[in-house]
Short mmCIF file of C-alpha atoms in Angstrom, two decimals:
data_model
loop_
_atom_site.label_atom_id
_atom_site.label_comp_id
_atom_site.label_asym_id
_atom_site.label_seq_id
_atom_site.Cartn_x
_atom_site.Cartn_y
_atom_site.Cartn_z
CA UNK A 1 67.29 79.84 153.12
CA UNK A 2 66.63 81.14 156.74
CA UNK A 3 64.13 83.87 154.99
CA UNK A 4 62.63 81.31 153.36
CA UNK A 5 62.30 78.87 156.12
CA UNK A 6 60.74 81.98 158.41
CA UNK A 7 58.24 82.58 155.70
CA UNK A 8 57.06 78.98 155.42
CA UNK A 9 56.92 78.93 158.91
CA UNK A 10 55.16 82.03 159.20
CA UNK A 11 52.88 80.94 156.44
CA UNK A 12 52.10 77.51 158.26
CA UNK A 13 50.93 79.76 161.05
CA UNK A 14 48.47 81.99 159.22
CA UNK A 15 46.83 78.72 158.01
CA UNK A 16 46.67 77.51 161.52
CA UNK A 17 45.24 80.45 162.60
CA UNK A 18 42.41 80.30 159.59
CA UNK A 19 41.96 76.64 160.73
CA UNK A 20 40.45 77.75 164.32
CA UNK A 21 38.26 80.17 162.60
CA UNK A 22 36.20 77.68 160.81
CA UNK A 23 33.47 78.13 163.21
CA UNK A 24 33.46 81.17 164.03
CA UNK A 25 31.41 82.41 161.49
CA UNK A 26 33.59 85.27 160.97
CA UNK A 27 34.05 85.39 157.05
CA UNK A 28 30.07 85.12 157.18
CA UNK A 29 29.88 88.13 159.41
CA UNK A 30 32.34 89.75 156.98
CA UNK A 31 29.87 88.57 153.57
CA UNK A 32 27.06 90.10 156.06
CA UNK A 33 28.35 93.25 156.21
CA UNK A 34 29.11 93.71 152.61
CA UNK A 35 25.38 92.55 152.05
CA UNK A 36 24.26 95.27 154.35
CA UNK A 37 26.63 98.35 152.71
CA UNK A 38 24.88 96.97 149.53
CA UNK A 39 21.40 96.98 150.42
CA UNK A 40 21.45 100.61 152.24
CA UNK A 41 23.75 101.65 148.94
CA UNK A 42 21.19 100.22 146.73
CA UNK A 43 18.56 102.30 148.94
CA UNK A 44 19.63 105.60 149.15
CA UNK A 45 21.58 104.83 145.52
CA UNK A 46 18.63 104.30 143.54
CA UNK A 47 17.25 108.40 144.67
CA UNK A 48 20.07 109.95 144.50
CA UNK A 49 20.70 108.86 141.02
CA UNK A 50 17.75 110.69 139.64
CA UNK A 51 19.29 113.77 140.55
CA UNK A 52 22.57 113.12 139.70
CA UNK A 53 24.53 109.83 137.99
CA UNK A 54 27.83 111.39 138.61
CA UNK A 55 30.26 108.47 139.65
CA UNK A 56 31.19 110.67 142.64
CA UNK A 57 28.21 109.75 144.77
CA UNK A 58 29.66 106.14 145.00
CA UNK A 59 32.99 107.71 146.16
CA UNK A 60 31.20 110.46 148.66
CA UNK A 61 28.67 107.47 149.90
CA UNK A 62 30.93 105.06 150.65
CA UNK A 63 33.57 106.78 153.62
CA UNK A 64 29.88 107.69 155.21
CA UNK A 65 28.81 104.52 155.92
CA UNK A 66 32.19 102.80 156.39
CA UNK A 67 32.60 105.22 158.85
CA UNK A 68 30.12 103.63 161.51
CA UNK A 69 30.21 99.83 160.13
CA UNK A 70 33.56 99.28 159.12
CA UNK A 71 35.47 100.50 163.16
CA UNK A 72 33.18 97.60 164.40
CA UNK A 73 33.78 95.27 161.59
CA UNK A 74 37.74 95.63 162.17
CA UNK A 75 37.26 95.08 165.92
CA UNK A 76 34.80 92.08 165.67
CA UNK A 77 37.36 90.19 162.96
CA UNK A 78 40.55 91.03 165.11
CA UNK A 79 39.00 90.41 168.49
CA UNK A 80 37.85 86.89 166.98
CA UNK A 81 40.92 86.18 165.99
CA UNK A 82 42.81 86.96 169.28
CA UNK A 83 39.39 85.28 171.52
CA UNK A 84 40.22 81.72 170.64
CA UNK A 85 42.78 81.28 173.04
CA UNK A 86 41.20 84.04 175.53
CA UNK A 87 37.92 81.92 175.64
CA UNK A 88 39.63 78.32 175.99
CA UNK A 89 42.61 80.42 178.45
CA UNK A 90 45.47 78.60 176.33
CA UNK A 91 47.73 81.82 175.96
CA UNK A 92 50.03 80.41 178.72
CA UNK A 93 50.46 76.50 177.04
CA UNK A 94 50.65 78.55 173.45
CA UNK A 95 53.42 80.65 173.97
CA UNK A 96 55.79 77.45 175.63
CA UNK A 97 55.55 75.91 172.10
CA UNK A 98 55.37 79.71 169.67
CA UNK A 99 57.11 83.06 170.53
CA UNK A 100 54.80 85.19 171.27
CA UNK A 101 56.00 87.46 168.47
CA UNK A 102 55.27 84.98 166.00
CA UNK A 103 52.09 84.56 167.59
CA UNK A 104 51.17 88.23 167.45
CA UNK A 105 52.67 88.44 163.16
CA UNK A 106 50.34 85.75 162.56
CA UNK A 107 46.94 86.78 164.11
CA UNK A 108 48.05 90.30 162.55
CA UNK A 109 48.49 88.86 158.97
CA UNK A 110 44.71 86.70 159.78
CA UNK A 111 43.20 90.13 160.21
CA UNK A 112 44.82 92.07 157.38
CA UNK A 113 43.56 89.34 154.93
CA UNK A 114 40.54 88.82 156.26
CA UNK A 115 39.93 92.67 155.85
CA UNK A 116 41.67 92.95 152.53
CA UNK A 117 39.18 90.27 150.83
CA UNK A 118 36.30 92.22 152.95
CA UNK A 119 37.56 95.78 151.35
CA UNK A 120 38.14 94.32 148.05
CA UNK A 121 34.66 93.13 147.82
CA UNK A 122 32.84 95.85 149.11
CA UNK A 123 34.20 98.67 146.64
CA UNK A 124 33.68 96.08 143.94
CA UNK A 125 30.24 94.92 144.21
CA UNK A 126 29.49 98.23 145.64
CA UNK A 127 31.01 100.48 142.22
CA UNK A 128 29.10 98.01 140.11
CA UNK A 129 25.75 98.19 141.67
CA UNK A 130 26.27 102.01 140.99
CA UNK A 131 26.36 101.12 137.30
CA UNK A 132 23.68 99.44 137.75
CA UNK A 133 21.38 101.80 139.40
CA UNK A 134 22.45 104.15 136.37
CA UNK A 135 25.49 106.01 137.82
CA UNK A 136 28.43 106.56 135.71
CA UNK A 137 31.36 103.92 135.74
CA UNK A 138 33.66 104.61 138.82
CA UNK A 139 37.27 105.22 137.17
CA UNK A 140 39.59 102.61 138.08
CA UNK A 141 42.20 104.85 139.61
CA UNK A 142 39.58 106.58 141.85
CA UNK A 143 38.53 103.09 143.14
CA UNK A 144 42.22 102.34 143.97
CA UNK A 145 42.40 104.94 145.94
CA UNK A 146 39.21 104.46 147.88
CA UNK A 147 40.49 100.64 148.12
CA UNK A 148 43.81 102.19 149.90
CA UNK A 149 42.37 104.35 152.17
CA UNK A 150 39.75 101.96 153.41
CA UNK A 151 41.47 99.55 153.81
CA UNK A 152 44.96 101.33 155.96
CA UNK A 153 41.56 102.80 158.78
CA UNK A 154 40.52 99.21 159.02
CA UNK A 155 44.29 98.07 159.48
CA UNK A 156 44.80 100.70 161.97
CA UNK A 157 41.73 99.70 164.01
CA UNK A 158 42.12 96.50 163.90
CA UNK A 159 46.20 96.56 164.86
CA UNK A 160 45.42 98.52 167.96
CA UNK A 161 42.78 96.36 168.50
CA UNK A 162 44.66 93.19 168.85
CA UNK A 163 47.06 94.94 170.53
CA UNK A 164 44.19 95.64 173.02
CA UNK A 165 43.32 91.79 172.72
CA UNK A 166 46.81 90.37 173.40
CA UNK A 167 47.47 91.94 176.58
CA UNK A 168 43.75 92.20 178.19
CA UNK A 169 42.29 89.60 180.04
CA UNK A 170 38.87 89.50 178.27
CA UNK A 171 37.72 90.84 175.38
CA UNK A 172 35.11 93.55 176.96
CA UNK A 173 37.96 96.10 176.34
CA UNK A 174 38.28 95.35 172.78
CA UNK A 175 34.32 95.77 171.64
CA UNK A 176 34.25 98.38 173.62
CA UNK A 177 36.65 100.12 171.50
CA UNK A 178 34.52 99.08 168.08
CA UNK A 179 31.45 100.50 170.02
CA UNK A 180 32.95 104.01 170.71
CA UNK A 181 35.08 104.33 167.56
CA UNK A 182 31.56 103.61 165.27
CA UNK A 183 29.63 105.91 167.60
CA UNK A 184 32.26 108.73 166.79
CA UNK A 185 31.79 107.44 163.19
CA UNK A 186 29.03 108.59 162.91
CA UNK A 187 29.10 112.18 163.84
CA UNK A 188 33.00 112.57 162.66
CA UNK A 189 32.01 113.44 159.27
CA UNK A 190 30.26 117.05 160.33
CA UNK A 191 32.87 117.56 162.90
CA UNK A 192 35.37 120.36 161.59
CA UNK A 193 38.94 118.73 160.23
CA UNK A 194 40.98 120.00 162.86
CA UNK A 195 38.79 118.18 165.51
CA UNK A 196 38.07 115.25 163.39
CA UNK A 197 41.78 114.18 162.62
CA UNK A 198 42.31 113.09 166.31
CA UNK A 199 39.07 110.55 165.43
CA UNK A 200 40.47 107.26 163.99
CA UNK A 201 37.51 106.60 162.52
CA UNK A 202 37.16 109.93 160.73
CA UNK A 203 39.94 108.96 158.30
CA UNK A 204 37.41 107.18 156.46
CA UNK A 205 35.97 110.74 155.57
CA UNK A 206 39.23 112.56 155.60
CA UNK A 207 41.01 110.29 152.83
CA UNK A 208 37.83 111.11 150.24
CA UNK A 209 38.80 112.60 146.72
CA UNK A 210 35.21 113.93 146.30
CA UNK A 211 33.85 117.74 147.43
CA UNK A 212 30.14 117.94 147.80
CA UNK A 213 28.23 121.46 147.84
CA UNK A 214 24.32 121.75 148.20
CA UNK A 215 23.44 124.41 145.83
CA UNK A 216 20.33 125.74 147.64
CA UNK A 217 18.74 128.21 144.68
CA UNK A 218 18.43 125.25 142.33
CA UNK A 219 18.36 121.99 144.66
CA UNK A 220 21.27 120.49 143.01
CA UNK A 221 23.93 119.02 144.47
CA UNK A 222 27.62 120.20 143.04
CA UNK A 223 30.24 116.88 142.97
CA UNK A 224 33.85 118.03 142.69
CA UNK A 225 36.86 116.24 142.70
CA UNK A 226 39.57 117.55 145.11
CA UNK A 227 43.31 115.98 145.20
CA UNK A 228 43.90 112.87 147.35
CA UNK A 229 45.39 113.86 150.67
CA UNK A 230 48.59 111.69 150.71
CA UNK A 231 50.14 112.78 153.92
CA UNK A 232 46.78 111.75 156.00
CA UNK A 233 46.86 108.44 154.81
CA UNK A 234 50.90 108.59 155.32
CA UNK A 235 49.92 109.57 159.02
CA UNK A 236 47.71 106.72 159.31
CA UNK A 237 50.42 104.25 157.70
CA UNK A 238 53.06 105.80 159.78
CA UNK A 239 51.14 104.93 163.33
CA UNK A 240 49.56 101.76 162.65
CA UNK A 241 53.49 100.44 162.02
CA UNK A 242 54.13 102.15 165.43
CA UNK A 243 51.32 100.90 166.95
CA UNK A 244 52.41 97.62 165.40
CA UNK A 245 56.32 97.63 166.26
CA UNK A 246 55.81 98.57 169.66
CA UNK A 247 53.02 95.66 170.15
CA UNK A 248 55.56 93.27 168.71
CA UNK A 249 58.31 94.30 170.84
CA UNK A 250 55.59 94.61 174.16
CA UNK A 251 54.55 91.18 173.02
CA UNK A 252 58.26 89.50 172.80
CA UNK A 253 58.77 90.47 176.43
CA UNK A 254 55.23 88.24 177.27
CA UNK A 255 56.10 85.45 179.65
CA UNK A 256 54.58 82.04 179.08
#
């Protein structure tokens, strides 16, 4: 019964939480970027495909572009989420009514949905579009798997983010860390591994299933599929819940 009460509780929360968001703009922002993976998808989709329709270009194209959009997407939804109070300075007259470890479990849960539904729809509309341009159908396990591993980076950005959020006194911090990660982004992916697996926002790269080689004599490119490396995204799971159980315990010590 006390389980069951917590997760009502906890529940009511999230919902509360949703309820201050309604204008923000935020799950626009989140349809906005989707929009935009689509449309530069669709772009360089529609010439790639008339040199190859192999369903790996949707799984090598994807980490790419993630790799500079989504680190800024995962730091605009959590630092949203978190800016309500910072903006209207209610933190203090909050937490004398919530623990602030409730407090923190809720805006976390905000962001991981928010994210989820933003994940989910991007590898969706983004694996049919590629059968639409022509490219053969995306197998459902592959798509899993680039589900998973998109979506644990954006959960580890975003949980250090509001991290970031909950104990900073303005949010210049927080975008600040978007900005840099999606800079890095965008050069991580020609960085060798062993430099690019201290880049959070390489992991969108490093989790891929799909080898690409440029075969120079005949101008073709070569798609292989290479095994899914399990114990990078276990490393990514395994610090976003420390990053996340020390931010709850940092945040139960918060005064009012």
């Amino acid at each position: 019964m006390a389980s069951n009460s917590r997760g009502l509780r906890m529940g009511s929360q999230v919902a509360l939480e949703f309820s201050k968001l309604r204008h923000r703009h935020l799950v626009a922002v989140c349809i906005a970027m989707v929009a935009f993976v689509l449309l530069w998808f669709g772009s360089q989709g529609a010439k790639q495909v008339v040199r190859s329709d192999d369903y790996r270009t949707v799984l090598y194209s994807l980490p790419q572009i993630n790799a500079v959009i989504l680190p800024l997407l995962s730091t605009v939804v959590a630092s949203t989420v978190c800016d309500i109070e910072n903006r209207t300075n209610k933190w203090k007259e909050l937490l004398t009514i919530e623990r602030a470890d409730s407090l923190f479990c809720a805006k976390w849960l905000t962001c991981a949905i928010l994210l989820a539904a933003t994940v989910t729809g991007e590898v969706a509309a983004t694996t049919a579009l590629g059968v639409m341009l022509g490219f053969d159908p995306v197998p459902l396990g592959e798509a899993a798997v680039l589900w998973a591993s998109t979506l644990g980076v954006c959960l580890f950005v975003s949980t250090v983010v509001e991290a970031i959020c909950f104990f900073a006194n303005n949010q210049f911090l927080p975008v600040a860390t978007g900005i840099v990660l999606s800079f890095l982004g965008l050069f991580s992916l020609y960085l060798p591994p062993a430099v690019s697996m201290f880049v959070p926002s390489a992991y969108f790269g490093l989790l891929s299933t799909v080898s690409m080689t440029y075969d120079a004599a005949s101008g073709s490119i070569i798609w292989g599929s290479v095994p899914w490396p399990l114990w990078r995204f276990l490393l990514v799971a395994v610090i976003t819940a420390a990053a996340f159980l020390l931010s709850l315990r940092a945040s139960s010590r918060k005064e009012p």
